[in-house]
């Protein structure tokens, strides 16, 4: 793991305000916290300088709110950070963190909690996910995704379905950047037997899954029914890892109308252990392509 310390001081139980560059926001927060602690100042004292409460400063240090360049500059002055190069770098990061991201044009079909996830997903270097119902979104074909989205709750309109399809296709581009992103999926065997669309759509999905599973930056394992009760009733879960070593992993658990995000090491570690246990119980990734192609025409 990147760290065992709680660099993000709060457990984020619901969707934080992560709409810009998530990794950059988190890094700014980490740096501000380190400078504050280095000069022995508490959040209430520091917050007073920028006319903010201690809770707002906590959100800033956790990267869960936007940054104003003036506030960051004032805090750096308060903390005694006078080096112009260091100040300039951090203020440039503020500008980068506040820049709009590509998904802003899809705001009409993105709930606030999911916008938070998009910010995390785009900035990660490794995505580990356990899927229990359907093929993960990043590995879905257009027709399979249309079938899944059309059956979601609340039921979307035809226009909303197409907008969400366009969003999903845009998300999948990150797998075209193998040097930047890796995907490690563990799918329950039930996913392979759930017919969410017509046979020709399913056949195309299995062939696509087989091709993706053969990519060097994509690992797909199937957890067979014979694995027994190892999952312990756990639903779908995703662990996101960032390339910056200063940042902790984030666990995301999606619910019907919101999502839960965990960042404290004491909360994240059990999910790492779970994923490791699942990966040992699952079939080897090298077997997935053949498993998927065996389903074609079935």
CSV table of N, CA, C and O in Angstrom, one decimal, residues 8-10 12 14-30 32 43 47 50 52-69 71-72 75 93-99 115-116 120:
chain,number,residue,atom,x,y,z
A,8,UNK,N,-5.1,11.0,4.7
A,8,UNK,CA,-6.4,11.6,4.6
A,8,UNK,C,-7.1,11.4,5.9
A,8,UNK,O,-7.5,10.2,6.2
A,9,UNK,N,-7.3,12.4,6.7
A,9,UNK,CA,-7.6,12.2,8.1
A,9,UNK,C,-9.0,11.7,8.3
A,9,UNK,O,-9.2,11.1,9.4
A,10,UNK,N,-9.9,11.8,7.4
A,10,UNK,CA,-11.3,11.4,7.6
A,10,UNK,C,-11.6,10.2,6.8
A,10,UNK,O,-11.2,10.0,5.7
A,12,UNK,N,-14.1,8.7,4.5
A,12,UNK,CA,-15.1,9.4,3.6
A,12,UNK,C,-16.3,8.4,3.4
A,12,UNK,O,-16.2,7.5,2.6
A,14,UNK,N,-19.4,9.1,2.5
A,14,UNK,CA,-20.3,9.4,1.3
A,14,UNK,C,-19.4,10.1,0.3
A,14,UNK,O,-18.3,10.5,0.5
A,15,UNK,N,-20.0,10.4,-0.8
A,15,UNK,CA,-19.3,11.0,-1.9
A,15,UNK,C,-18.7,12.3,-1.6
A,15,UNK,O,-19.4,13.3,-1.3
A,16,UNK,N,-17.3,12.5,-1.7
A,16,UNK,CA,-16.7,13.7,-1.5
A,16,UNK,C,-16.8,14.6,-2.7
A,16,UNK,O,-17.2,14.1,-3.8
A,17,UNK,N,-16.3,15.8,-2.6
A,17,UNK,CA,-16.4,16.8,-3.7
A,17,UNK,C,-15.2,16.6,-4.6
A,17,UNK,O,-14.3,17.4,-4.7
A,18,UNK,N,-15.1,15.4,-5.3
A,18,UNK,CA,-13.9,15.2,-6.2
A,18,UNK,C,-14.4,15.3,-7.6
A,18,UNK,O,-14.9,14.3,-8.2
A,19,UNK,N,-14.3,16.4,-8.2
A,19,UNK,CA,-14.7,16.6,-9.6
A,19,UNK,C,-13.6,17.0,-10.5
A,19,UNK,O,-13.7,16.8,-11.7
A,20,UNK,N,-12.5,17.6,-9.9
A,20,UNK,CA,-11.4,17.9,-10.8
A,20,UNK,C,-10.4,16.8,-10.8
A,20,UNK,O,-10.8,15.6,-10.7
A,21,UNK,N,-9.1,17.1,-10.9
A,21,UNK,CA,-8.1,16.1,-10.8
A,21,UNK,C,-8.0,15.6,-9.4
A,21,UNK,O,-7.4,16.3,-8.5
A,22,UNK,N,-8.5,14.4,-9.2
A,22,UNK,CA,-8.5,13.9,-7.8
A,22,UNK,C,-7.2,13.7,-7.2
A,22,UNK,O,-7.0,14.1,-6.0
A,23,UNK,N,-6.2,13.1,-7.9
A,23,UNK,CA,-4.9,12.9,-7.3
A,23,UNK,C,-4.3,14.2,-6.9
A,23,UNK,O,-3.6,14.3,-5.9
A,24,UNK,N,-4.4,15.2,-7.8
A,24,UNK,CA,-3.8,16.5,-7.5
A,24,UNK,C,-4.5,17.2,-6.3
A,24,UNK,O,-3.8,17.7,-5.4
A,25,UNK,N,-5.8,17.1,-6.1
A,25,UNK,CA,-6.5,17.6,-4.9
A,25,UNK,C,-5.9,16.9,-3.7
A,25,UNK,O,-5.7,17.5,-2.7
A,26,UNK,N,-5.8,15.6,-3.7
A,26,UNK,CA,-5.3,14.8,-2.6
A,26,UNK,C,-3.9,15.2,-2.2
A,26,UNK,O,-3.6,15.4,-1.1
A,27,UNK,N,-3.1,15.4,-3.2
A,27,UNK,CA,-1.7,15.8,-3.0
A,27,UNK,C,-1.6,17.2,-2.4
A,27,UNK,O,-0.8,17.4,-1.5
A,28,UNK,N,-2.4,18.1,-2.8
A,28,UNK,CA,-2.4,19.4,-2.2
A,28,UNK,C,-2.8,19.3,-0.8
A,28,UNK,O,-2.1,19.9,0.1
A,29,UNK,N,-3.8,18.6,-0.5
A,29,UNK,CA,-4.3,18.4,0.9
A,29,UNK,C,-3.2,17.8,1.8
A,29,UNK,O,-3.0,18.2,2.9
A,30,UNK,N,-2.5,16.8,1.3
A,30,UNK,CA,-1.4,16.1,2.0
A,30,UNK,C,-0.3,17.2,2.3
A,30,UNK,O,0.2,17.2,3.5
A,32,UNK,N,-0.5,20.5,2.5
A,32,UNK,CA,-1.0,21.5,3.4
A,32,UNK,C,-1.0,20.9,4.8
A,32,UNK,O,-0.6,21.6,5.8
A,43,UNK,N,-5.9,22.9,13.4
A,43,UNK,CA,-6.8,23.4,12.3
A,43,UNK,C,-7.6,24.6,12.6
A,43,UNK,O,-7.8,25.4,11.7
A,47,UNK,N,-7.4,27.7,10.2
A,47,UNK,CA,-8.6,28.1,9.5
A,47,UNK,C,-9.0,29.5,9.7
A,47,UNK,O,-9.5,30.2,8.8
A,50,UNK,N,-7.8,32.0,7.0
A,50,UNK,CA,-8.5,32.0,5.7
A,50,UNK,C,-10.0,32.2,5.9
A,50,UNK,O,-10.7,31.9,5.0
A,52,UNK,N,-12.1,30.4,7.7
A,52,UNK,CA,-12.7,29.1,7.5
A,52,UNK,C,-12.8,28.4,8.8
A,52,UNK,O,-11.9,28.6,9.7
A,53,UNK,N,-13.7,27.4,9.0
A,53,UNK,CA,-13.8,26.6,10.2
A,53,UNK,C,-12.7,25.5,10.1
A,53,UNK,O,-12.2,25.2,9.1
A,54,UNK,N,-12.5,24.9,11.3
A,54,UNK,CA,-11.6,23.8,11.4
A,54,UNK,C,-12.1,22.6,10.5
A,54,UNK,O,-11.3,21.9,9.9
A,55,UNK,N,-13.4,22.4,10.4
A,55,UNK,CA,-14.0,21.3,9.6
A,55,UNK,C,-13.7,21.6,8.1
A,55,UNK,O,-13.4,20.6,7.4
A,56,UNK,N,-13.8,22.8,7.7
A,56,UNK,CA,-13.4,23.1,6.3
A,56,UNK,C,-12.0,22.8,6.0
A,56,UNK,O,-11.6,22.3,4.9
A,57,UNK,N,-11.1,23.2,6.9
A,57,UNK,CA,-9.7,22.9,6.7
A,57,UNK,C,-9.4,21.4,6.7
A,57,UNK,O,-8.6,21.0,5.9
A,58,UNK,N,-10.2,20.7,7.5
A,58,UNK,CA,-10.1,19.2,7.4
A,58,UNK,C,-10.4,18.7,6.1
A,58,UNK,O,-9.8,17.8,5.5
A,59,UNK,N,-11.5,19.2,5.5
A,59,UNK,CA,-11.9,18.8,4.1
A,59,UNK,C,-10.9,19.2,3.1
A,59,UNK,O,-10.6,18.4,2.1
A,60,UNK,N,-10.3,20.3,3.3
A,60,UNK,CA,-9.2,20.8,2.3
A,60,UNK,C,-8.0,19.8,2.4
A,60,UNK,O,-7.5,19.4,1.4
A,61,UNK,N,-7.6,19.5,3.6
A,61,UNK,CA,-6.5,18.6,3.8
A,61,UNK,C,-6.8,17.1,3.3
A,61,UNK,O,-5.9,16.4,3.0
A,62,UNK,N,-8.1,16.8,3.3
A,62,UNK,CA,-8.4,15.5,2.8
A,62,UNK,C,-8.7,15.5,1.3
A,62,UNK,O,-9.1,14.5,0.7
A,63,UNK,N,-8.6,16.7,0.7
A,63,UNK,CA,-8.8,16.8,-0.8
A,63,UNK,C,-10.2,16.6,-1.2
A,63,UNK,O,-10.5,16.3,-2.3
A,64,UNK,N,-11.1,17.0,-0.3
A,64,UNK,CA,-12.6,16.7,-0.5
A,64,UNK,C,-13.3,18.0,-0.8
A,64,UNK,O,-14.6,18.0,-0.7
A,65,UNK,N,-12.6,19.1,-1.1
A,65,UNK,CA,-13.3,20.3,-1.4
A,65,UNK,C,-12.4,21.1,-2.3
A,65,UNK,O,-11.2,20.8,-2.5
A,66,UNK,N,-13.0,22.1,-3.0
A,66,UNK,CA,-12.2,22.9,-3.9
A,66,UNK,C,-11.2,23.8,-3.2
A,66,UNK,O,-11.3,24.1,-2.0
A,67,UNK,N,-10.2,24.3,-3.9
A,67,UNK,CA,-9.2,25.2,-3.3
A,67,UNK,C,-9.2,26.5,-4.0
A,67,UNK,O,-9.4,26.6,-5.3
A,68,UNK,N,-9.1,27.6,-3.2
A,68,UNK,CA,-8.9,28.9,-3.8
A,68,UNK,C,-7.4,29.2,-3.7
A,68,UNK,O,-6.8,29.0,-2.6
A,69,UNK,N,-6.9,29.8,-4.8
A,69,UNK,CA,-5.4,30.0,-4.8
A,69,UNK,C,-5.1,31.0,-3.6
A,69,UNK,O,-4.0,30.8,-3.0
A,71,UNK,N,-6.5,31.3,-0.7
A,71,UNK,CA,-6.4,30.6,0.6
A,71,UNK,C,-5.2,29.7,0.7
A,71,UNK,O,-4.6,29.7,1.8
A,72,UNK,N,-4.8,29.0,-0.3
A,72,UNK,CA,-3.6,28.2,-0.3
A,72,UNK,C,-2.4,29.1,0.0
A,72,UNK,O,-1.5,28.8,0.8
A,75,UNK,N,-2.3,30.2,3.6
A,75,UNK,CA,-1.8,29.2,4.4
A,75,UNK,C,-0.3,28.9,4.3
A,75,UNK,O,0.3,28.7,5.4
A,93,UNK,N,-0.6,23.6,-8.9
A,93,UNK,CA,-1.4,22.4,-8.7
A,93,UNK,C,-2.8,22.8,-8.4
A,93,UNK,O,-3.8,22.1,-8.8
A,94,UNK,N,-3.0,23.9,-7.7
A,94,UNK,CA,-4.4,24.3,-7.4
A,94,UNK,C,-5.1,24.6,-8.7
A,94,UNK,O,-6.3,24.3,-8.9
A,95,UNK,N,-4.4,25.3,-9.6
A,95,UNK,CA,-5.1,25.6,-10.9
A,95,UNK,C,-5.4,24.4,-11.6
A,95,UNK,O,-6.5,24.3,-12.2
A,96,UNK,N,-4.5,23.4,-11.6
A,96,UNK,CA,-4.8,22.1,-12.3
A,96,UNK,C,-5.9,21.4,-11.6
A,96,UNK,O,-6.8,20.8,-12.3
A,97,UNK,N,-6.0,21.4,-10.3
A,97,UNK,CA,-7.1,20.7,-9.6
A,97,UNK,C,-8.4,21.3,-9.9
A,97,UNK,O,-9.5,20.6,-9.9
A,98,UNK,N,-8.5,22.6,-10.2
A,98,UNK,CA,-9.8,23.3,-10.4
A,98,UNK,C,-10.2,23.2,-11.8
A,98,UNK,O,-11.3,23.7,-12.2
A,99,UNK,N,-9.4,22.7,-12.7
A,99,UNK,CA,-9.7,22.7,-14.1
A,99,UNK,C,-10.8,21.7,-14.4
A,99,UNK,O,-10.9,20.6,-13.8
A,115,UNK,N,-19.9,11.3,-10.0
A,115,UNK,CA,-18.9,12.2,-10.4
A,115,UNK,C,-17.6,12.1,-9.6
A,115,UNK,O,-16.5,12.1,-10.1
A,116,UNK,N,-17.8,11.8,-8.3
A,116,UNK,CA,-16.7,11.6,-7.4
A,116,UNK,C,-15.9,10.4,-7.8
A,116,UNK,O,-14.7,10.4,-7.8
A,120,UNK,N,-11.9,9.8,-9.3
A,120,UNK,CA,-10.9,8.8,-8.7
A,120,UNK,C,-10.4,7.8,-9.8
A,120,UNK,O,-9.3,7.5,-9.9
